[in-house]
Tab-separated table of C-alpha atoms and ligand atoms in Angstrom:
chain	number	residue	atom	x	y	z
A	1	UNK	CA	-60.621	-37.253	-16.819
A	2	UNK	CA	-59.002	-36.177	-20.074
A	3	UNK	CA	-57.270	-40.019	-20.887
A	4	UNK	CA	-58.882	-42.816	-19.609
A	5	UNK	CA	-56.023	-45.164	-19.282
A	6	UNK	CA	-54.715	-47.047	-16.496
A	7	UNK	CA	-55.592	-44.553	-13.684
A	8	UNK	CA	-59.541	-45.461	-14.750
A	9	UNK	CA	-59.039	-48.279	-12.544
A	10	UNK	CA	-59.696	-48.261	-8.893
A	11	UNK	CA	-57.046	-47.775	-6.403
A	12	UNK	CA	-57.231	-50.550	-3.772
A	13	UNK	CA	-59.117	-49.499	-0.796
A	14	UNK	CA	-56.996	-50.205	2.551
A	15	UNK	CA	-58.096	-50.084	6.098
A	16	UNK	CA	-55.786	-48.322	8.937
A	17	UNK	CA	-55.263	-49.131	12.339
A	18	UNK	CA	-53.152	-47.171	14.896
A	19	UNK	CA	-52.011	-48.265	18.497
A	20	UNK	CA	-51.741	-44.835	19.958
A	21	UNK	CA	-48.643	-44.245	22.793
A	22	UNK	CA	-51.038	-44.957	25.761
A	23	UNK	CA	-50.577	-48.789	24.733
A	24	UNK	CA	-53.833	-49.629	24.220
A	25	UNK	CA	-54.741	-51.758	21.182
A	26	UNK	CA	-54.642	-51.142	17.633
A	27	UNK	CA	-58.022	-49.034	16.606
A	28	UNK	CA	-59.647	-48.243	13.682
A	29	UNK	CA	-58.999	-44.841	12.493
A	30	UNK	CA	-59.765	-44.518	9.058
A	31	UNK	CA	-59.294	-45.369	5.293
A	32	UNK	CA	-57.259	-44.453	2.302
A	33	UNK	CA	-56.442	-45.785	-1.401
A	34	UNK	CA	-53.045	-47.163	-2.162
A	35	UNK	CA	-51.907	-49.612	-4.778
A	36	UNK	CA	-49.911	-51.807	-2.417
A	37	UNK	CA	-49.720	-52.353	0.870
A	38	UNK	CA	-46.586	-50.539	1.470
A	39	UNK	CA	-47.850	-47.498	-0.132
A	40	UNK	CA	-50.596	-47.494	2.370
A	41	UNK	CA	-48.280	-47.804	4.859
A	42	UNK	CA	-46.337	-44.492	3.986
A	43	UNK	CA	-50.144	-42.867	3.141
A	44	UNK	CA	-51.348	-43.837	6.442
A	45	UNK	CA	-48.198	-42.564	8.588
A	46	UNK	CA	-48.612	-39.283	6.509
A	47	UNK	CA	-52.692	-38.809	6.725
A	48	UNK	CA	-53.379	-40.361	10.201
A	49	UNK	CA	-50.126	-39.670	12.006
A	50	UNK	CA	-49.066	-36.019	12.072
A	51	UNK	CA	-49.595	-35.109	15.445
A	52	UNK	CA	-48.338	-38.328	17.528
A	53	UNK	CA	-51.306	-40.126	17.342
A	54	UNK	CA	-49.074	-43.230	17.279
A	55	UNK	CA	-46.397	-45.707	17.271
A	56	UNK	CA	-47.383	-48.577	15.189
A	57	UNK	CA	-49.880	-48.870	11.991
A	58	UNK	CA	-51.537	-51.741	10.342
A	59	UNK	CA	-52.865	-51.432	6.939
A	60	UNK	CA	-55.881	-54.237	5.687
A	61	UNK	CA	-57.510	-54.402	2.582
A	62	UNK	CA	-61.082	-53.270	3.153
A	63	UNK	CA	-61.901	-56.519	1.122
A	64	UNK	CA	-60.481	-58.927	3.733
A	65	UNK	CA	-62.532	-57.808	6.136
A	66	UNK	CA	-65.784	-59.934	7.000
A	67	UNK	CA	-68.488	-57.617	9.188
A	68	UNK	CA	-71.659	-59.093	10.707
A	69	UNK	CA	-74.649	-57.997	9.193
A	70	UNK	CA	-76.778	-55.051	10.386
A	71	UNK	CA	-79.952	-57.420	10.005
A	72	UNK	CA	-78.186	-60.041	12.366
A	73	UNK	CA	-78.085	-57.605	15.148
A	74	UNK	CA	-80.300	-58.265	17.378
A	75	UNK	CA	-80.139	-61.702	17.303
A	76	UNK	CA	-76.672	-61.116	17.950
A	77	UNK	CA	-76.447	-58.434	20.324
A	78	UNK	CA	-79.390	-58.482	21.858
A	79	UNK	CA	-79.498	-61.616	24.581
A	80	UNK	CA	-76.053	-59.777	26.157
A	81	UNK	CA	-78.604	-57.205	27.608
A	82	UNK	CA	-80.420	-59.464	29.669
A	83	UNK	CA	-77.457	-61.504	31.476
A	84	UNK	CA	-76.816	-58.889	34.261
A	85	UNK	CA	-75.140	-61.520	35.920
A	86	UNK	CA	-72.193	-60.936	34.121
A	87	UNK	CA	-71.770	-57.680	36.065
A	88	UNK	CA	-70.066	-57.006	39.419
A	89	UNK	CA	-73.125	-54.686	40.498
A	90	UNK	CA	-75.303	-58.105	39.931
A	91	UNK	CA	-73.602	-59.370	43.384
A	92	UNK	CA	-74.165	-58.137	46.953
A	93	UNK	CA	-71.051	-57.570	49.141
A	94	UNK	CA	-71.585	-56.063	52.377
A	95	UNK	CA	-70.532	-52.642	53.029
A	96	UNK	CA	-68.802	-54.027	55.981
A	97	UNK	CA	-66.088	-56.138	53.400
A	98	UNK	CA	-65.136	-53.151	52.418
A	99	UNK	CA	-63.994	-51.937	48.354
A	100	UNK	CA	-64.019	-55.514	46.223
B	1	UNK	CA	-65.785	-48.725	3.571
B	2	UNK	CA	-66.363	-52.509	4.359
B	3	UNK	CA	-68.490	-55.076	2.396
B	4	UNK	CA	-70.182	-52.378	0.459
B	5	UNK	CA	-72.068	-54.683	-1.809
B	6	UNK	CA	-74.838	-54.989	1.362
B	7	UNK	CA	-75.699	-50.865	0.010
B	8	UNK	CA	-76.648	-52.146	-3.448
B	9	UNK	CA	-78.774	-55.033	-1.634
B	10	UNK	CA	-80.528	-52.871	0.105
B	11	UNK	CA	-81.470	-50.577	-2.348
B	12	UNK	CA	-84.232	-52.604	-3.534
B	13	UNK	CA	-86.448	-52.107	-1.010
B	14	UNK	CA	-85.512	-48.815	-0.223
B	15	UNK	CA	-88.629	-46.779	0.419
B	16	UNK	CA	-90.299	-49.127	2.671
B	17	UNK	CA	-92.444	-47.271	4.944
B	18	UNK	CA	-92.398	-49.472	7.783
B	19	UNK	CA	-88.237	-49.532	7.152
B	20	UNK	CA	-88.505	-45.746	6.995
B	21	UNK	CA	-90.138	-45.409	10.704
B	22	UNK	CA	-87.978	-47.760	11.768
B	23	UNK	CA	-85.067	-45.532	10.781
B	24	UNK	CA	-86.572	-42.748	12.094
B	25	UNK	CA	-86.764	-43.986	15.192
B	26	UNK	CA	-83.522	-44.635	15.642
B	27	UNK	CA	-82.651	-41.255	14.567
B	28	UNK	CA	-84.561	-39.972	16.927
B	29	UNK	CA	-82.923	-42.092	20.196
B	30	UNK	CA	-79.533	-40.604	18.629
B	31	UNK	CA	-78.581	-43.937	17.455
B	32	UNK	CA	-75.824	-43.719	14.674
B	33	UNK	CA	-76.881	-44.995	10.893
B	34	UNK	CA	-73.721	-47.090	10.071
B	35	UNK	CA	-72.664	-48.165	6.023
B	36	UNK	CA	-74.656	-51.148	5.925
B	37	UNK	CA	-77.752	-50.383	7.603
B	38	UNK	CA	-80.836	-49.454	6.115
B	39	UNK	CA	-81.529	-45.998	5.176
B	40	UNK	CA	-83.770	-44.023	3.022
B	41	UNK	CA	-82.732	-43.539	-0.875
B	42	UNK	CA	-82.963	-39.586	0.404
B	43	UNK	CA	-80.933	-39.622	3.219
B	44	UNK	CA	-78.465	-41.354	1.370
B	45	UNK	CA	-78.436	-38.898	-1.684
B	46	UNK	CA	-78.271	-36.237	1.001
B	47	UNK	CA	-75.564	-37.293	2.395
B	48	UNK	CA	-73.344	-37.992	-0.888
B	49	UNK	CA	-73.846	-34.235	-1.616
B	50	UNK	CA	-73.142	-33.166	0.797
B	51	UNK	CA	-70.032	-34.812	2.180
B	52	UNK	CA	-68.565	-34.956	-0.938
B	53	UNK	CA	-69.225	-31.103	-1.094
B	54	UNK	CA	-67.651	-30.775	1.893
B	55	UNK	CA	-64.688	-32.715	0.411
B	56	UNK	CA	-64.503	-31.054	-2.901
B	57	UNK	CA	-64.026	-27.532	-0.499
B	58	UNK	CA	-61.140	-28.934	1.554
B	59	UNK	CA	-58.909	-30.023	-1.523
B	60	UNK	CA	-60.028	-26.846	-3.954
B	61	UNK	CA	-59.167	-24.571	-0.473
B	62	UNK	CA	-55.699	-25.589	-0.660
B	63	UNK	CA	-55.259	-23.541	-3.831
B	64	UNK	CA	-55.885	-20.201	-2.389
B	65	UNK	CA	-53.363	-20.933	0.495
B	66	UNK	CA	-50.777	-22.944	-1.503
B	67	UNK	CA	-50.945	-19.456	-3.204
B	68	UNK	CA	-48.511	-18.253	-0.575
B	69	UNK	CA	-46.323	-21.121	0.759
B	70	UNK	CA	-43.286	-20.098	-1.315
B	71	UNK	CA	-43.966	-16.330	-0.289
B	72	UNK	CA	-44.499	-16.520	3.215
B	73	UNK	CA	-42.787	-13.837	4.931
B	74	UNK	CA	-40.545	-16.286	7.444
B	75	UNK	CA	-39.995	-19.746	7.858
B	76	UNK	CA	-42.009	-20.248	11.105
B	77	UNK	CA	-44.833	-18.988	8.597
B	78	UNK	CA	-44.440	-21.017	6.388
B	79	UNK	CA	-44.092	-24.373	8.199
B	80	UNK	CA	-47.507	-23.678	9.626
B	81	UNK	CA	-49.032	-22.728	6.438
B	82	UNK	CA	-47.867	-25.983	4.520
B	83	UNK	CA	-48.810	-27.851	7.795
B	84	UNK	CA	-52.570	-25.993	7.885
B	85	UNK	CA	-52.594	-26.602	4.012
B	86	UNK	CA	-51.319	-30.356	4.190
B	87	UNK	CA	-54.299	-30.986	7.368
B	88	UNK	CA	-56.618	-29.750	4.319
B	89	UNK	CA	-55.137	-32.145	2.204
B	90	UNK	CA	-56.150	-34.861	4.627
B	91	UNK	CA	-59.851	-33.235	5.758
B	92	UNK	CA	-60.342	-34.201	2.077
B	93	UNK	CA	-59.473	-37.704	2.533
B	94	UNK	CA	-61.304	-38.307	5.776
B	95	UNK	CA	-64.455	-37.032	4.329
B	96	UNK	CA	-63.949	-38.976	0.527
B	97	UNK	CA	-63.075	-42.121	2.461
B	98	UNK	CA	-67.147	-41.268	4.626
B	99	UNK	CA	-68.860	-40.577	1.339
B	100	UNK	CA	-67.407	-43.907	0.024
B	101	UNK	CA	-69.051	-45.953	2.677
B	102	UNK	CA	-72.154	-44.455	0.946
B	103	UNK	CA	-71.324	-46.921	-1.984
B	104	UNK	CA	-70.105	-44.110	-4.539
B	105	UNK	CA	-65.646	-44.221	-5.520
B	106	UNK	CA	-64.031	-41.709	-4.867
B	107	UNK	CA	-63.184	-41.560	-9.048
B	108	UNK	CA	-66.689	-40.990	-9.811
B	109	UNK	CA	-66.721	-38.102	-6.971
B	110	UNK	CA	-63.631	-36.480	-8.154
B	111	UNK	CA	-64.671	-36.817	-11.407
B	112	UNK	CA	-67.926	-34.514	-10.314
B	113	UNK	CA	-65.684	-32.174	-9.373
B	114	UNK	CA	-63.514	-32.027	-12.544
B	115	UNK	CA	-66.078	-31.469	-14.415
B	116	UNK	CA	-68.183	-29.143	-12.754
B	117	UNK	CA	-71.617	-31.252	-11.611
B	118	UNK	CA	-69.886	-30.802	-7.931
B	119	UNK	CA	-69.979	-27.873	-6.089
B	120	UNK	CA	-67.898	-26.453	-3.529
B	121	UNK	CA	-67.921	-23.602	-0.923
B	122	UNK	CA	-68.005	-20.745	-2.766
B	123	UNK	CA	-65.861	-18.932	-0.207
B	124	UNK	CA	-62.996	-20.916	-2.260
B	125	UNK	CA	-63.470	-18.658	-5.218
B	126	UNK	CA	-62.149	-15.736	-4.033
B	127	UNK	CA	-58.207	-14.474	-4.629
B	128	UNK	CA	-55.604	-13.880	-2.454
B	129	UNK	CA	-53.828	-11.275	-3.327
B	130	UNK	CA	-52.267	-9.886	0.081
B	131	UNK	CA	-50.108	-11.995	2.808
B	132	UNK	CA	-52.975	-10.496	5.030
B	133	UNK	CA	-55.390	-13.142	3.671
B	134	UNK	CA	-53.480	-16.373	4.542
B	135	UNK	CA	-54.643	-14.590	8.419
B	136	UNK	CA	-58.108	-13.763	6.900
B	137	UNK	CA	-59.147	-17.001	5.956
B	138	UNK	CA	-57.293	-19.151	9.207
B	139	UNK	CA	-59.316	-16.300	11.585
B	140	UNK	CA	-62.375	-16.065	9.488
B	141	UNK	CA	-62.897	-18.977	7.122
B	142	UNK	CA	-61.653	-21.786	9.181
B	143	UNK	CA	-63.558	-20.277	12.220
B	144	UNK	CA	-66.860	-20.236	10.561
B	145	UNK	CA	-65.750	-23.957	8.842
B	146	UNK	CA	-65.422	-24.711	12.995
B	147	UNK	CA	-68.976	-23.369	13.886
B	148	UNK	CA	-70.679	-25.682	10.827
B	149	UNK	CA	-68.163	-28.842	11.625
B	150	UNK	CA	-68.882	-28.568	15.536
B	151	UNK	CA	-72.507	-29.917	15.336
B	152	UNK	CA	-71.404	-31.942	12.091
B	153	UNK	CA	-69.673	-33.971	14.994
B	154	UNK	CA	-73.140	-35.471	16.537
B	155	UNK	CA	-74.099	-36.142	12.822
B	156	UNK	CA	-76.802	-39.064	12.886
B	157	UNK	CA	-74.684	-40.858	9.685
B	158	UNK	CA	-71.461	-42.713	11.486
B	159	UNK	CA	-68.675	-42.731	9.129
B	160	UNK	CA	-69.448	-38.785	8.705
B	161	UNK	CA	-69.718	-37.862	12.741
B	162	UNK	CA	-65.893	-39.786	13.246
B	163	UNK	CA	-64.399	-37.921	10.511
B	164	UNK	CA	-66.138	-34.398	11.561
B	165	UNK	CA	-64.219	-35.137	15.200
B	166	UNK	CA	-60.758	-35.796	13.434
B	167	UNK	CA	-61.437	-32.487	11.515
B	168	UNK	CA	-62.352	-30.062	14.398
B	169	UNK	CA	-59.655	-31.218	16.449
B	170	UNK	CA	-57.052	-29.623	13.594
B	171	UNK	CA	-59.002	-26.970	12.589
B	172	UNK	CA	-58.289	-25.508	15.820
B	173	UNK	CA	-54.518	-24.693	15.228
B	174	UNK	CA	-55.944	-23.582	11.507
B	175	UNK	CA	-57.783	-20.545	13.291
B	176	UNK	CA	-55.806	-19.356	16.005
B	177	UNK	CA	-52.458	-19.422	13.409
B	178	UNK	CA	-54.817	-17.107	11.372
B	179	UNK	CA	-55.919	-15.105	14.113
B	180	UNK	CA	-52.151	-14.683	15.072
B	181	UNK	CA	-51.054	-13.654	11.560
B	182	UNK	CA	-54.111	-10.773	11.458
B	183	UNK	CA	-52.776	-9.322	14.668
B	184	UNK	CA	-49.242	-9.190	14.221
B	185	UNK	CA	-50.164	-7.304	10.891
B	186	UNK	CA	-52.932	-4.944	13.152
B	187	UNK	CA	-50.072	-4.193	15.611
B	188	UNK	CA	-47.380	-3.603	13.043
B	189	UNK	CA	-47.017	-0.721	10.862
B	190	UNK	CA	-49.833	1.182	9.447
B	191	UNK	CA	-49.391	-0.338	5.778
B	192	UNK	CA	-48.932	-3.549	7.862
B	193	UNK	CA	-52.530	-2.609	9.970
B	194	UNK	CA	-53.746	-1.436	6.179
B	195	UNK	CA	-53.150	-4.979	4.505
B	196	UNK	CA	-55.227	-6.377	7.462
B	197	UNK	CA	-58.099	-3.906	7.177
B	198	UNK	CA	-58.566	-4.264	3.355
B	199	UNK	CA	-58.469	-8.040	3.692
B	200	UNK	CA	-61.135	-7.916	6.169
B	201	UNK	CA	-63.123	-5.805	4.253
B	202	UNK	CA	-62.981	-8.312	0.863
B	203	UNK	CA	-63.678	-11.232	3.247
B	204	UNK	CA	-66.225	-10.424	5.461
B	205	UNK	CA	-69.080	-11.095	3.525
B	206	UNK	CA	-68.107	-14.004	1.688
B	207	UNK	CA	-67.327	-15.234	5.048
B	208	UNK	CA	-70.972	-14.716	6.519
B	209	UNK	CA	-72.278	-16.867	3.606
B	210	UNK	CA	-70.362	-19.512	3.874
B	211	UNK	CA	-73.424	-20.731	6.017
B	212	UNK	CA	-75.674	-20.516	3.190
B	213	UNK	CA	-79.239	-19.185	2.354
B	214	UNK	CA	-80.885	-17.336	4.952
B	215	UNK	CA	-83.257	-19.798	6.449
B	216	UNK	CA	-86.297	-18.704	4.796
B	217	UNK	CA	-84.765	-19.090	1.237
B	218	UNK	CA	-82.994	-22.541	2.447
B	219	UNK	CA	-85.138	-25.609	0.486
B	220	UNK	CA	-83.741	-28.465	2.315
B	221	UNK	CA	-83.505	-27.796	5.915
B	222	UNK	CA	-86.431	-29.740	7.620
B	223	UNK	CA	-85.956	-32.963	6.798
B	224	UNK	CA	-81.878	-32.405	7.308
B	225	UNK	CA	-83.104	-31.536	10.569
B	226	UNK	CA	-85.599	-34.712	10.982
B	227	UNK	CA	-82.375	-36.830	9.756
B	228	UNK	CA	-80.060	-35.223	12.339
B	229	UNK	CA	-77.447	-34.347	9.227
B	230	UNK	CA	-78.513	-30.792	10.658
B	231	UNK	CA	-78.339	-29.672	13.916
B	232	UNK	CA	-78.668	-25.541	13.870
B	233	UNK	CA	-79.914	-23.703	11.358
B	234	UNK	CA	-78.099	-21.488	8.820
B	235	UNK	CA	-79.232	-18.343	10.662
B	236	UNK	CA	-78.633	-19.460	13.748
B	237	UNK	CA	-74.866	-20.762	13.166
B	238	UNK	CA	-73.980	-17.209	11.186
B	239	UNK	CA	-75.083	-15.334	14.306
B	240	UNK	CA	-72.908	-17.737	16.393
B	241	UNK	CA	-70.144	-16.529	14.336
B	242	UNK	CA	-70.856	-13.131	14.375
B	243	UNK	CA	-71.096	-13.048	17.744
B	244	UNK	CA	-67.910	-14.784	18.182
B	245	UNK	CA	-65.785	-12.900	16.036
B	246	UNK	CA	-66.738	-9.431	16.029
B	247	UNK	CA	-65.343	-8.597	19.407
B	248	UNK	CA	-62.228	-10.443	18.342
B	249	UNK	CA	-62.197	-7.797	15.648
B	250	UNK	CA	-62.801	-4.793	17.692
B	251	UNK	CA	-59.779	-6.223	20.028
B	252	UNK	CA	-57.265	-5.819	17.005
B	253	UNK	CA	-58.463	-2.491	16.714
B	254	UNK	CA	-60.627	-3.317	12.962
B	255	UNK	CA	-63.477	-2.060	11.809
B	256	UNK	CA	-66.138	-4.968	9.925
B	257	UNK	CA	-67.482	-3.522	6.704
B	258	UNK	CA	-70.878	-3.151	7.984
B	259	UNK	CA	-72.400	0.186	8.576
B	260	UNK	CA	-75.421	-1.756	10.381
B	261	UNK	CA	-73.457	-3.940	12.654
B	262	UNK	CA	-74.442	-3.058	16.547
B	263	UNK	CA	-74.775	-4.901	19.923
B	264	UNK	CA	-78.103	-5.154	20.774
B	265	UNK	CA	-78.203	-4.618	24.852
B	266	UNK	CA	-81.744	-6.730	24.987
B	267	UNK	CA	-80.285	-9.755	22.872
B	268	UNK	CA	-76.855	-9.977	23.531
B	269	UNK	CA	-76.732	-10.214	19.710
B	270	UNK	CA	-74.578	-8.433	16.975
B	271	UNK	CA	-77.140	-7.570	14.144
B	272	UNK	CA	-75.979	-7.331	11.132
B	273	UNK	CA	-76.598	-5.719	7.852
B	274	UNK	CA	-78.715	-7.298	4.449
B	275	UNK	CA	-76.242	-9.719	2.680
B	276	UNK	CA	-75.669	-9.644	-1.023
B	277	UNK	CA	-77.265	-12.604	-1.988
B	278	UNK	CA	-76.747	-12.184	-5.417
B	279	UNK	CA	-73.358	-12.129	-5.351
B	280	UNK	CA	-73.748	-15.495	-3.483
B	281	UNK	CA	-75.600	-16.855	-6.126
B	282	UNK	CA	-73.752	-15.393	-8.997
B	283	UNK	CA	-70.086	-17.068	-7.562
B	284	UNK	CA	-72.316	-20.515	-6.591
B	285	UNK	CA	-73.381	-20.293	-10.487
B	286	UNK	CA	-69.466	-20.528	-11.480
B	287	UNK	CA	-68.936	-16.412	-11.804
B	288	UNK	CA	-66.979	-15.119	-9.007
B	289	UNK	CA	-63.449	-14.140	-9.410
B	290	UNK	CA	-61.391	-17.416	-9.357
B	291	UNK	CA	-64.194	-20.459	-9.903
B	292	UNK	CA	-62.464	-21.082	-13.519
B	293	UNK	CA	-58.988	-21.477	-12.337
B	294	UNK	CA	-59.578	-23.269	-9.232
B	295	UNK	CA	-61.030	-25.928	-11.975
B	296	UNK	CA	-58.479	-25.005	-13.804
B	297	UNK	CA	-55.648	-25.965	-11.755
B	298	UNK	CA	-57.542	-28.892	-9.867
B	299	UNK	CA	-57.659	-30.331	-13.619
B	300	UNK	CA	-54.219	-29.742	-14.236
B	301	UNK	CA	-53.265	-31.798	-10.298
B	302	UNK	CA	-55.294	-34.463	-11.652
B	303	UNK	CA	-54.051	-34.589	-15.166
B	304	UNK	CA	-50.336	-34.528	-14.193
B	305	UNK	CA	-50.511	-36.715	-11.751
B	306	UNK	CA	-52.367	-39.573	-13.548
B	307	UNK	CA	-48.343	-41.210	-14.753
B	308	UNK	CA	-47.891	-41.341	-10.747
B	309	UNK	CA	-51.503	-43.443	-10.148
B	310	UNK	CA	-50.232	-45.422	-13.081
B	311	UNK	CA	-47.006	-46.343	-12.280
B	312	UNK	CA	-47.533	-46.850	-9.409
B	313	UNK	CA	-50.482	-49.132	-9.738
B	314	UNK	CA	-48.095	-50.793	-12.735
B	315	UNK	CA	-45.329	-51.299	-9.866
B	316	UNK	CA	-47.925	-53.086	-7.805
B	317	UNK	CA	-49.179	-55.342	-10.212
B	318	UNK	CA	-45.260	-56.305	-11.205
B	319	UNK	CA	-44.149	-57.094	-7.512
B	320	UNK	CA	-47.766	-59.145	-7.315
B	321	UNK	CA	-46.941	-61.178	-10.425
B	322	UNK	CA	-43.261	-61.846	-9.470
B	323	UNK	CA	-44.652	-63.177	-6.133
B	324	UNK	CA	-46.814	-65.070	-7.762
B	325	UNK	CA	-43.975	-66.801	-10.251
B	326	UNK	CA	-41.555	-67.239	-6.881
B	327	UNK	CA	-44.075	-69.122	-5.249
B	328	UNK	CA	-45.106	-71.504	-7.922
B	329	UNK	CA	-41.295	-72.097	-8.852
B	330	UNK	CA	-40.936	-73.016	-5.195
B	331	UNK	CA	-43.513	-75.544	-4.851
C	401	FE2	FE1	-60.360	-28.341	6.836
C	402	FE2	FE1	-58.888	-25.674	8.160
């Protein structure tokens, strides 16, 4: 607060993404500021890793990310909820068949 | 977080009344509010305090720990203090990184801090003069942190709720390292049981109002409750505590400051005695014991390392531009 030099400019805002042990995907699990990508790297393994959450990170820049809009939701989301059909409990199997 | 320039958008229209039920009913079906939705103007202020508050508390309460890193009394203490101290370090980030989804930077927020518009839990002002307190505030202060953060976790506001779940899950190991540290001192020697006693007695209180104003003094509970931001009421969480830790105390043999505390048979309650809210309000106002050097040295962090923010940025910016000039000299 004292000098406003260079540090008055924003740190680049970087999304991280962790693929825990259990080998499921990468997931979101948080954010941090870094000026380059490998400095988010070592940020991220030091902030979102210290108790074995995972094995692999991915840093992206919050700005390369496109989202949907909140407004477009339902038209986006919305006509999912009426095609039960896409669900195994849609479809009758006799008991008889046995486990399917 | 992500394309934040929807929050300014939205902003226009922002006290919509129609929008504003809408909201509410979401709310109310315990849907979360994510970044870009709509939300009120006052939900949104509410929420910049007070996660940013809450983040402001984790990075100034590394100062009265740090305090004692280089003088813990073994090594296995002090690996777990500069790990509980380092988790801090990242509660802070977690919760910067939710209030910045709110479409504030996090240089603007530490700059509230800095220079004093911000506040943060008073509990933070207090010294640390004995080894005994590094058990103190694990046992007491990060156990009533866990009784706030635990609702904090079914927050209505997204970004917040997440974080709040990374948080409890370490604050855990924060307590019972505490508790651990108070009751090797209790069972030791009887300066050793001493240290433990007097710490208890000078942290206490300031621990019981760490869940603020009593509810009939508290201004913006109702509509925190409405919003789902608050689950329990101040009250209500302090006698959680209470309850919670004063056997735990009575189990190391300690006595709580409190000439009034007793077990009521008929509630199942520990009632307490009146608590000094003056000196509550006197160390929120920026007069307890240690509010000018917390600043103090949070300035100094921030001042020293601004050469490491600018080199470093100053490194990035080089490696871009040479990366630049190799690929236009190879096409
Ligand atoms: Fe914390
Ligand atoms: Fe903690």
């Amino acid at each position: 607060m004292t000098d406003k030099t260079m540090t008055e400019k924003t740190m680049p805002l970087w999304e991280v993404f962790i693929r825990s042990r259990t080998g499921l995907s990468h997931r979101h699990c948080g954010s941090l500021h870094a000026p380059d990508a490998e400095m988010a790297l070592q940020a991220a393994r030091d902030v979102y890793t210290r108790r074995g959450e995972g094995l692999s990170i991915w840093v992206v820049p919050s700005s390369a990310i496109t989202a949907s809009d909140p407004q477009d939701k339902d038209a986006l989301f919305e006509p999912t909820a009426s095609k039960i059909y896409r669900h195994p409990t849609f479809y009758e199997v006799p008991e008889e068949v046995g486990h399917m | 977080m992500y394309a934040q320039a929807l929050n300014v958008a939205e902003k226009a229209h922002a006290d919509d009344p129609e929008l504003r039920a809408r909201f509410q009913a979401r709310v109310d079906a315990e849907e979360k509010i994510e970044p870009n939705d709509w939300m009120p103007e006052g939900y949104r202020r509410t929420l910049v305090r007070q996660i940013s508050q809450h983040a402001h508390s984790e990075i100034v309460g590394m100062l009265p720990e740090g305090n004692w890193i280089t003088r813990a009394p073994s090594l296995k203490r002090k690996a777990a203090l500069l790990a509980k101290v380092q988790d801090e370090g990242g509660h802070g980030l977690y919760l910067y990184s939710a209030a910045e989804t709110l479409g504030v930077s996090r240089e603007e927020l530490v700059g509230q801090l800095l220079t004093g518009k911000a506040k943060y839990s008073s509990i933070f002002n207090y010294p640390t003069p004995s080894w005994a307190d590094m058990g103190m505030i694990g046992w007491l202060v990060d156990g009533a942190a866990i009784m706030n953060q635990i609702p904090l976790c079914r927050c209505s506001y997204g970004p917040y709720a997440r974080a709040m779940i990374r948080i409890c899950k370490e604050e855990s190991f924060h307590q019972r390292q505490g508790y651990e540290i108070v009751m090797t001192l209790a069972k030791g020697s009887p300066a050793q049981k001493k240290m433990a006693q007097d710490s208890l007695n000078r942290w206490w209180w300031p621990a019981l109002m760490m869940f603020g104003p009593s509810d009939k003094d508290s201004q913006h509970s109702d509509q925190n409750m409405a919003w789902k931001i608050k689950r329990f009421s101040n009250d209500d969480l302090r006698q959680k505590f209470i309850d919670a830790t004063v056997p735990q105390g009575h189990f190391l043999g300690l006595t709580f400051p409190d000439p009034d505390l007793r077990f009521n048979e008929a509630t199942g309650h520990w009632e307490h005695g009146p608590i000094d809210w003056s000196e509550f309000n006197r160390v929120v106002r920026g007069e307890g014991p240690c509010n000018r050097e917390r600043l103090k040295a949070r300035q100094k962090a921030h001042d020293e390392g601004a050469w490491v923010r600018e080199a470093a940025l100053a490194h990035a910016e080089k490696r871009a531009a040479r990366k630049a000039a190799a690929k236009i000299a190879a096409e």
